[in-house]
mmCIF file with all atom_site columns, C-alpha atoms in Angstrom:
data_model
loop_
_atom_site.group_PDB
_atom_site.id
_atom_site.type_symbol
_atom_site.label_atom_id
_atom_site.label_alt_id
_atom_site.label_comp_id
_atom_site.label_asym_id
_atom_site.label_entity_id
_atom_site.label_seq_id
_atom_site.pdbx_PDB_ins_code
_atom_site.Cartn_x
_atom_site.Cartn_y
_atom_site.Cartn_z
_atom_site.occupancy
_atom_site.B_iso_or_equiv
_atom_site.pdbx_formal_charge
_atom_site.auth_seq_id
_atom_site.auth_comp_id
_atom_site.auth_asym_id
_atom_site.auth_atom_id
_atom_site.pdbx_PDB_model_num
ATOM 1   C CA . MET X 1 1   ? 33.558 130.721 103.076 1.00 0.00 ? 276 MET X CA 1
ATOM 2   C CA . GLU X 1 2   ? 35.699 133.752 102.455 1.00 0.00 ? 277 GLU X CA 1
ATOM 3   C CA . ARG X 1 3   ? 34.935 135.664 99.300  1.00 0.00 ? 278 ARG X CA 1
ATOM 4   C CA . LYS X 1 4   ? 37.633 135.970 96.673  1.00 0.00 ? 279 LYS X CA 1
ATOM 5   C CA . PRO X 1 5   ? 39.011 139.433 95.874  1.00 0.00 ? 280 PRO X CA 1
ATOM 6   C CA . GLU X 1 6   ? 37.652 141.485 93.004  1.00 0.00 ? 281 GLU X CA 1
ATOM 7   C CA . ILE X 1 7   ? 39.774 142.188 89.978  1.00 0.00 ? 282 ILE X CA 1
ATOM 8   C CA . PRO X 1 8   ? 41.208 145.683 90.407  1.00 0.00 ? 283 PRO X CA 1
ATOM 9   C CA . GLU X 1 9   ? 40.298 148.673 88.297  1.00 0.00 ? 284 GLU X CA 1
ATOM 10  C CA . PRO X 1 10  ? 40.941 149.575 85.486  1.00 0.00 ? 285 PRO X CA 1
ATOM 11  C CA . THR X 1 11  ? 41.108 145.924 84.394  1.00 0.00 ? 286 THR X CA 1
ATOM 12  C CA . ARG X 1 12  ? 37.584 145.302 85.650  1.00 0.00 ? 287 ARG X CA 1
ATOM 13  C CA . SER X 1 13  ? 36.248 148.145 83.469  1.00 0.00 ? 288 SER X CA 1
ATOM 14  C CA . GLU X 1 14  ? 38.114 146.810 80.436  1.00 0.00 ? 289 GLU X CA 1
ATOM 15  C CA . ILE X 1 15  ? 36.593 143.371 81.014  1.00 0.00 ? 290 ILE X CA 1
ATOM 16  C CA . GLU X 1 16  ? 33.125 144.913 81.383  1.00 0.00 ? 291 GLU X CA 1
ATOM 17  C CA . ALA X 1 17  ? 33.523 146.795 78.096  1.00 0.00 ? 292 ALA X CA 1
ATOM 18  C CA . LEU X 1 18  ? 34.439 143.569 76.294  1.00 0.00 ? 293 LEU X CA 1
ATOM 19  C CA . ILE X 1 19  ? 31.561 141.694 77.925  1.00 0.00 ? 294 ILE X CA 1
ATOM 20  C CA . SER X 1 20  ? 29.217 144.427 76.738  1.00 0.00 ? 295 SER X CA 1
ATOM 21  C CA . ALA X 1 21  ? 30.589 144.143 73.188  1.00 0.00 ? 296 ALA X CA 1
ATOM 22  C CA . SER X 1 22  ? 30.274 140.366 73.396  1.00 0.00 ? 297 SER X CA 1
ATOM 23  C CA . ARG X 1 23  ? 26.652 140.687 74.496  1.00 0.00 ? 298 ARG X CA 1
ATOM 24  C CA . GLU X 1 24  ? 25.946 143.012 71.557  1.00 0.00 ? 299 GLU X CA 1
ATOM 25  C CA . ALA X 1 25  ? 27.391 140.478 69.107  1.00 0.00 ? 300 ALA X CA 1
ATOM 26  C CA . PHE X 1 26  ? 25.340 137.725 70.746  1.00 0.00 ? 301 PHE X CA 1
ATOM 27  C CA . ASP X 1 27  ? 22.164 139.811 70.553  1.00 0.00 ? 302 ASP X CA 1
ATOM 28  C CA . ALA X 1 28  ? 22.929 140.420 66.859  1.00 0.00 ? 303 ALA X CA 1
ATOM 29  C CA . GLY X 1 29  ? 23.033 136.647 66.344  1.00 0.00 ? 304 GLY X CA 1
ATOM 30  C CA . ASP X 1 30  ? 26.795 136.285 65.918  1.00 0.00 ? 305 ASP X CA 1
ATOM 31  C CA . LEU X 1 31  ? 27.704 133.699 68.545  1.00 0.00 ? 306 LEU X CA 1
ATOM 32  C CA . GLN X 1 32  ? 31.167 133.096 67.086  1.00 0.00 ? 307 GLN X CA 1
ATOM 33  C CA . LYS X 1 33  ? 32.069 136.799 67.298  1.00 0.00 ? 308 LYS X CA 1
ATOM 34  C CA . SER X 1 34  ? 30.530 137.025 70.767  1.00 0.00 ? 309 SER X CA 1
ATOM 35  C CA . HIS X 1 35  ? 32.630 134.078 71.889  1.00 0.00 ? 310 HIS X CA 1
ATOM 36  C CA . GLN X 1 36  ? 35.834 135.561 70.440  1.00 0.00 ? 311 GLN X CA 1
ATOM 37  C CA . ILE X 1 37  ? 35.240 138.887 72.198  1.00 0.00 ? 312 ILE X CA 1
ATOM 38  C CA . GLY X 1 38  ? 34.511 137.022 75.423  1.00 0.00 ? 313 GLY X CA 1
ATOM 39  C CA . LEU X 1 39  ? 37.842 135.235 75.121  1.00 0.00 ? 314 LEU X CA 1
ATOM 40  C CA . GLN X 1 40  ? 39.529 138.643 74.947  1.00 0.00 ? 315 GLN X CA 1
ATOM 41  C CA . ALA X 1 41  ? 37.889 139.504 78.275  1.00 0.00 ? 316 ALA X CA 1
ATOM 42  C CA . TRP X 1 42  ? 39.128 136.183 79.671  1.00 0.00 ? 317 TRP X CA 1
ATOM 43  C CA . ASP X 1 43  ? 42.672 137.014 78.638  1.00 0.00 ? 318 ASP X CA 1
ATOM 44  C CA . LEU X 1 44  ? 42.528 140.230 80.713  1.00 0.00 ? 319 LEU X CA 1
ATOM 45  C CA . ILE X 1 45  ? 41.893 138.327 83.959  1.00 0.00 ? 320 ILE X CA 1
ATOM 46  C CA . PRO X 1 46  ? 45.171 138.297 85.898  1.00 0.00 ? 321 PRO X CA 1
ATOM 47  C CA . GLU X 1 47  ? 46.816 134.975 86.694  1.00 0.00 ? 322 GLU X CA 1
ATOM 48  C CA . PRO X 1 48  ? 46.086 132.873 88.548  1.00 0.00 ? 323 PRO X CA 1
ATOM 49  C CA . LYS X 1 49  ? 42.560 133.366 87.284  1.00 0.00 ? 324 LYS X CA 1
ATOM 50  C CA . ALA X 1 50  ? 40.931 131.141 89.907  1.00 0.00 ? 325 ALA X CA 1
ATOM 51  C CA . GLN X 1 51  ? 41.939 133.536 92.684  1.00 0.00 ? 326 GLN X CA 1
ATOM 52  C CA . TRP X 1 52  ? 39.478 136.225 91.552  1.00 0.00 ? 327 TRP X CA 1
ATOM 53  C CA . ASP X 1 53  ? 35.782 136.626 92.198  1.00 0.00 ? 328 ASP X CA 1
ATOM 54  C CA . TYR X 1 54  ? 33.016 136.641 89.598  1.00 0.00 ? 329 TYR X CA 1
ATOM 55  C CA . TYR X 1 55  ? 34.577 137.055 86.138  1.00 0.00 ? 330 TYR X CA 1
ATOM 56  C CA . PRO X 1 56  ? 36.500 133.758 86.013  1.00 0.00 ? 331 PRO X CA 1
ATOM 57  C CA . GLN X 1 57  ? 33.411 131.882 87.147  1.00 0.00 ? 332 GLN X CA 1
ATOM 58  C CA . SER X 1 58  ? 30.825 133.595 84.969  1.00 0.00 ? 333 SER X CA 1
ATOM 59  C CA . LEU X 1 59  ? 32.977 133.718 81.845  1.00 0.00 ? 334 LEU X CA 1
ATOM 60  C CA . SER X 1 60  ? 34.067 130.080 82.087  1.00 0.00 ? 335 SER X CA 1
ATOM 61  C CA . LYS X 1 61  ? 30.433 128.966 82.411  1.00 0.00 ? 336 LYS X CA 1
ATOM 62  C CA . THR X 1 62  ? 29.531 131.132 79.416  1.00 0.00 ? 337 THR X CA 1
ATOM 63  C CA . PHE X 1 63  ? 32.324 129.514 77.399  1.00 0.00 ? 338 PHE X CA 1
ATOM 64  C CA . VAL X 1 64  ? 30.968 126.060 78.274  1.00 0.00 ? 339 VAL X CA 1
ATOM 65  C CA . GLU X 1 65  ? 27.566 127.130 76.925  1.00 0.00 ? 340 GLU X CA 1
ATOM 66  C CA . ASP X 1 66  ? 28.986 128.883 73.855  1.00 0.00 ? 341 ASP X CA 1
ATOM 67  C CA . SER X 1 67  ? 31.242 125.984 72.916  1.00 0.00 ? 342 SER X CA 1
ATOM 68  C CA . ALA X 1 68  ? 28.386 123.517 73.228  1.00 0.00 ? 343 ALA X CA 1
ATOM 69  C CA . GLU X 1 69  ? 26.066 125.715 71.192  1.00 0.00 ? 344 GLU X CA 1
ATOM 70  C CA . LEU X 1 70  ? 28.774 126.041 68.537  1.00 0.00 ? 345 LEU X CA 1
ATOM 71  C CA . GLY X 1 71  ? 29.040 122.230 68.497  1.00 0.00 ? 346 GLY X CA 1
ATOM 72  C CA . ASP X 1 72  ? 32.703 122.247 69.542  1.00 0.00 ? 347 ASP X CA 1
ATOM 73  C CA . ALA X 1 73  ? 32.975 119.184 71.790  1.00 0.00 ? 348 ALA X CA 1
ATOM 74  C CA . GLU X 1 74  ? 36.713 119.517 72.423  1.00 0.00 ? 349 GLU X CA 1
ATOM 75  C CA . SER X 1 75  ? 36.406 123.131 73.523  1.00 0.00 ? 350 SER X CA 1
ATOM 76  C CA . THR X 1 76  ? 33.330 122.336 75.617  1.00 0.00 ? 351 THR X CA 1
ATOM 77  C CA . HIS X 1 77  ? 35.163 119.620 77.531  1.00 0.00 ? 352 HIS X CA 1
ATOM 78  C CA . LYS X 1 78  ? 38.139 121.953 78.042  1.00 0.00 ? 353 LYS X CA 1
ATOM 79  C CA . TRP X 1 79  ? 35.905 124.716 79.400  1.00 0.00 ? 354 TRP X CA 1
ATOM 80  C CA . VAL X 1 80  ? 34.026 122.309 81.680  1.00 0.00 ? 355 VAL X CA 1
ATOM 81  C CA . GLU X 1 81  ? 37.344 121.532 83.372  1.00 0.00 ? 356 GLU X CA 1
ATOM 82  C CA . ILE X 1 82  ? 38.298 125.205 83.562  1.00 0.00 ? 357 ILE X CA 1
ATOM 83  C CA . MET X 1 83  ? 34.858 126.092 84.955  1.00 0.00 ? 358 MET X CA 1
ATOM 84  C CA . ALA X 1 84  ? 35.213 123.446 87.673  1.00 0.00 ? 359 ALA X CA 1
ATOM 85  C CA . GLU X 1 85  ? 38.601 124.915 88.578  1.00 0.00 ? 360 GLU X CA 1
ATOM 86  C CA . MET X 1 86  ? 37.212 128.457 88.681  1.00 0.00 ? 361 MET X CA 1
ATOM 87  C CA . TYR X 1 87  ? 34.422 127.294 91.011  1.00 0.00 ? 362 TYR X CA 1
ATOM 88  C CA . ASP X 1 88  ? 36.945 125.483 93.251  1.00 0.00 ? 363 ASP X CA 1
ATOM 89  C CA . ASP X 1 89  ? 35.286 122.188 92.346  1.00 0.00 ? 364 ASP X CA 1
ATOM 90  C CA . PRO X 1 90  ? 38.054 119.817 91.193  1.00 0.00 ? 365 PRO X CA 1
ATOM 91  C CA . ASN X 1 91  ? 35.925 116.734 91.943  1.00 0.00 ? 366 ASN X CA 1
ATOM 92  C CA . HIS X 1 92  ? 32.877 117.996 90.048  1.00 0.00 ? 367 HIS X CA 1
ATOM 93  C CA . GLU X 1 93  ? 30.567 117.888 93.064  1.00 0.00 ? 368 GLU X CA 1
ATOM 94  C CA . ASP X 1 94  ? 29.070 121.382 92.932  1.00 0.00 ? 369 ASP X CA 1
ATOM 95  C CA . HIS X 1 95  ? 25.461 121.309 91.738  1.00 0.00 ? 370 HIS X CA 1
ATOM 96  C CA . TYR X 1 96  ? 25.855 124.432 89.617  1.00 0.00 ? 371 TYR X CA 1
ATOM 97  C CA . VAL X 1 97  ? 28.944 123.063 87.866  1.00 0.00 ? 372 VAL X CA 1
ATOM 98  C CA . LEU X 1 98  ? 27.314 119.678 87.290  1.00 0.00 ? 373 LEU X CA 1
ATOM 99  C CA . THR X 1 99  ? 24.109 121.129 85.854  1.00 0.00 ? 374 THR X CA 1
ATOM 100 C CA . ALA X 1 100 ? 26.097 123.379 83.513  1.00 0.00 ? 375 ALA X CA 1
ATOM 101 C CA . GLU X 1 101 ? 28.033 120.344 82.329  1.00 0.00 ? 376 GLU X CA 1
ATOM 102 C CA . ALA X 1 102 ? 24.901 118.236 81.909  1.00 0.00 ? 377 ALA X CA 1
ATOM 103 C CA . GLU X 1 103 ? 23.230 120.953 79.860  1.00 0.00 ? 378 GLU X CA 1
ATOM 104 C CA . ALA X 1 104 ? 26.308 121.285 77.647  1.00 0.00 ? 379 ALA X CA 1
ATOM 105 C CA . MET X 1 105 ? 26.552 117.528 77.103  1.00 0.00 ? 380 MET X CA 1
ATOM 106 C CA . GLU X 1 106 ? 22.870 117.422 76.197  1.00 0.00 ? 381 GLU X CA 1
ATOM 107 C CA . MET X 1 107 ? 23.396 120.242 73.680  1.00 0.00 ? 382 MET X CA 1
ATOM 108 C CA . LEU X 1 108 ? 26.343 118.365 72.166  1.00 0.00 ? 383 LEU X CA 1
ATOM 109 C CA . GLY X 1 109 ? 24.401 115.115 72.015  1.00 0.00 ? 384 GLY X CA 1
ATOM 110 C CA . ASP X 1 110 ? 27.076 113.408 74.145  1.00 0.00 ? 385 ASP X CA 1
ATOM 111 C CA . ARG X 1 111 ? 24.703 110.870 75.689  1.00 0.00 ? 386 ARG X CA 1
ATOM 112 C CA . GLU X 1 112 ? 27.414 108.926 77.492  1.00 0.00 ? 387 GLU X CA 1
ATOM 113 C CA . ARG X 1 113 ? 28.816 111.937 79.353  1.00 0.00 ? 388 ARG X CA 1
ATOM 114 C CA . PHE X 1 114 ? 25.325 113.377 79.867  1.00 0.00 ? 389 PHE X CA 1
ATOM 115 C CA . HIS X 1 115 ? 24.254 110.098 81.459  1.00 0.00 ? 390 HIS X CA 1
ATOM 116 C CA . TYR X 1 116 ? 27.331 110.081 83.705  1.00 0.00 ? 391 TYR X CA 1
ATOM 117 C CA . VAL X 1 117 ? 26.809 113.690 84.884  1.00 0.00 ? 392 VAL X CA 1
ATOM 118 C CA . VAL X 1 118 ? 23.090 113.217 85.540  1.00 0.00 ? 393 VAL X CA 1
ATOM 119 C CA . GLY X 1 119 ? 23.930 110.073 87.505  1.00 0.00 ? 394 GLY X CA 1
ATOM 120 C CA . ARG X 1 120 ? 26.443 112.080 89.524  1.00 0.00 ? 395 ARG X CA 1
ATOM 121 C CA . ILE X 1 121 ? 23.824 114.746 90.301  1.00 0.00 ? 396 ILE X CA 1
ATOM 122 C CA . LEU X 1 122 ? 21.410 112.011 91.395  1.00 0.00 ? 397 LEU X CA 1
ATOM 123 C CA . GLU X 1 123 ? 24.095 110.364 93.540  1.00 0.00 ? 398 GLU X CA 1
ATOM 124 C CA . LEU X 1 124 ? 25.070 113.621 95.274  1.00 0.00 ? 399 LEU X CA 1
ATOM 125 C CA . TYR X 1 125 ? 21.746 115.473 95.475  1.00 0.00 ? 400 TYR X CA 1
ATOM 126 C CA . GLY X 1 126 ? 19.019 112.899 94.986  1.00 0.00 ? 401 GLY X CA 1
ATOM 127 C CA . GLU X 1 127 ? 15.858 113.836 93.129  1.00 0.00 ? 402 GLU X CA 1
ATOM 128 C CA . ALA X 1 128 ? 16.031 117.289 94.704  1.00 0.00 ? 403 ALA X CA 1
ATOM 129 C CA . GLY X 1 129 ? 18.952 117.957 92.349  1.00 0.00 ? 404 GLY X CA 1
ATOM 130 C CA . PHE X 1 130 ? 16.546 118.220 89.435  1.00 0.00 ? 405 PHE X CA 1
ATOM 131 C CA . GLU X 1 131 ? 14.158 121.145 89.183  1.00 0.00 ? 406 GLU X CA 1
ATOM 132 C CA . GLY X 1 132 ? 12.077 122.518 86.358  1.00 0.00 ? 407 GLY X CA 1
ATOM 133 C CA . GLU X 1 133 ? 13.365 121.455 82.956  1.00 0.00 ? 408 GLU X CA 1
ATOM 134 C CA . GLN X 1 134 ? 16.076 119.421 84.675  1.00 0.00 ? 409 GLN X CA 1
ATOM 135 C CA . ARG X 1 135 ? 13.377 116.912 85.666  1.00 0.00 ? 410 ARG X CA 1
ATOM 136 C CA . GLU X 1 136 ? 13.484 115.795 82.021  1.00 0.00 ? 411 GLU X CA 1
ATOM 137 C CA . TRP X 1 137 ? 17.158 114.891 82.506  1.00 0.00 ? 412 TRP X CA 1
ATOM 138 C CA . LEU X 1 138 ? 16.206 112.573 85.345  1.00 0.00 ? 413 LEU X CA 1
ATOM 139 C CA . GLU X 1 139 ? 13.475 110.950 83.252  1.00 0.00 ? 414 GLU X CA 1
ATOM 140 C CA . SER X 1 140 ? 15.914 110.518 80.362  1.00 0.00 ? 415 SER X CA 1
ATOM 141 C CA . TYR X 1 141 ? 18.522 109.067 82.731  1.00 0.00 ? 416 TYR X CA 1
ATOM 142 C CA . ARG X 1 142 ? 16.020 106.577 84.122  1.00 0.00 ? 417 ARG X CA 1
ATOM 143 C CA . ALA X 1 143 ? 14.907 105.570 80.629  1.00 0.00 ? 418 ALA X CA 1
ATOM 144 C CA . ASP X 1 144 ? 18.562 105.023 79.672  1.00 0.00 ? 419 ASP X CA 1
ATOM 145 C CA . GLU X 1 145 ? 19.088 102.936 82.811  1.00 0.00 ? 420 GLU X CA 1
ATOM 146 C CA . ALA X 1 146 ? 15.995 100.856 82.104  1.00 0.00 ? 421 ALA X CA 1
ATOM 147 C CA . SER X 1 147 ? 17.090 100.157 78.529  1.00 0.00 ? 422 SER X CA 1
ATOM 148 C CA . ARG X 1 148 ? 20.592 99.225  79.683  1.00 0.00 ? 423 ARG X CA 1
ATOM 149 C CA . ASN X 1 149 ? 19.160 96.729  82.173  1.00 0.00 ? 424 ASN X CA 1
ATOM 150 C CA . GLU X 1 150 ? 16.901 94.985  79.643  1.00 0.00 ? 425 GLU X CA 1
#
């Protein structure tokens, strides 16, 4: 697979400066401010954003996590779709994209969507799709399935 081009300088440096400021706000415990600064970095990515390497992918995943942690379901769902687009995964088949979505849905307490995404990971990747803490997702999924079939 051919790698996407990097965002040209000086835009890349401007994005890095905002990401650094966002990280500082996050480290200070201000997730909302961190998220807002991150969105400023996002706005600097030239259109179409999906054509570029690294920043569109990493920032969109971060926004999925931030939105879920902030409890903003609407924004989380929006960023899940954007993240899939940035990772060239319109059918939500990429393991990385699916696990990011599953984690976000778990954080939001969206059991229905969480169950769907975990089922999709199982369908596409089998049990090998669940490592470490993700094994708990599989156990939870199976418990949900068992209770649905009672």
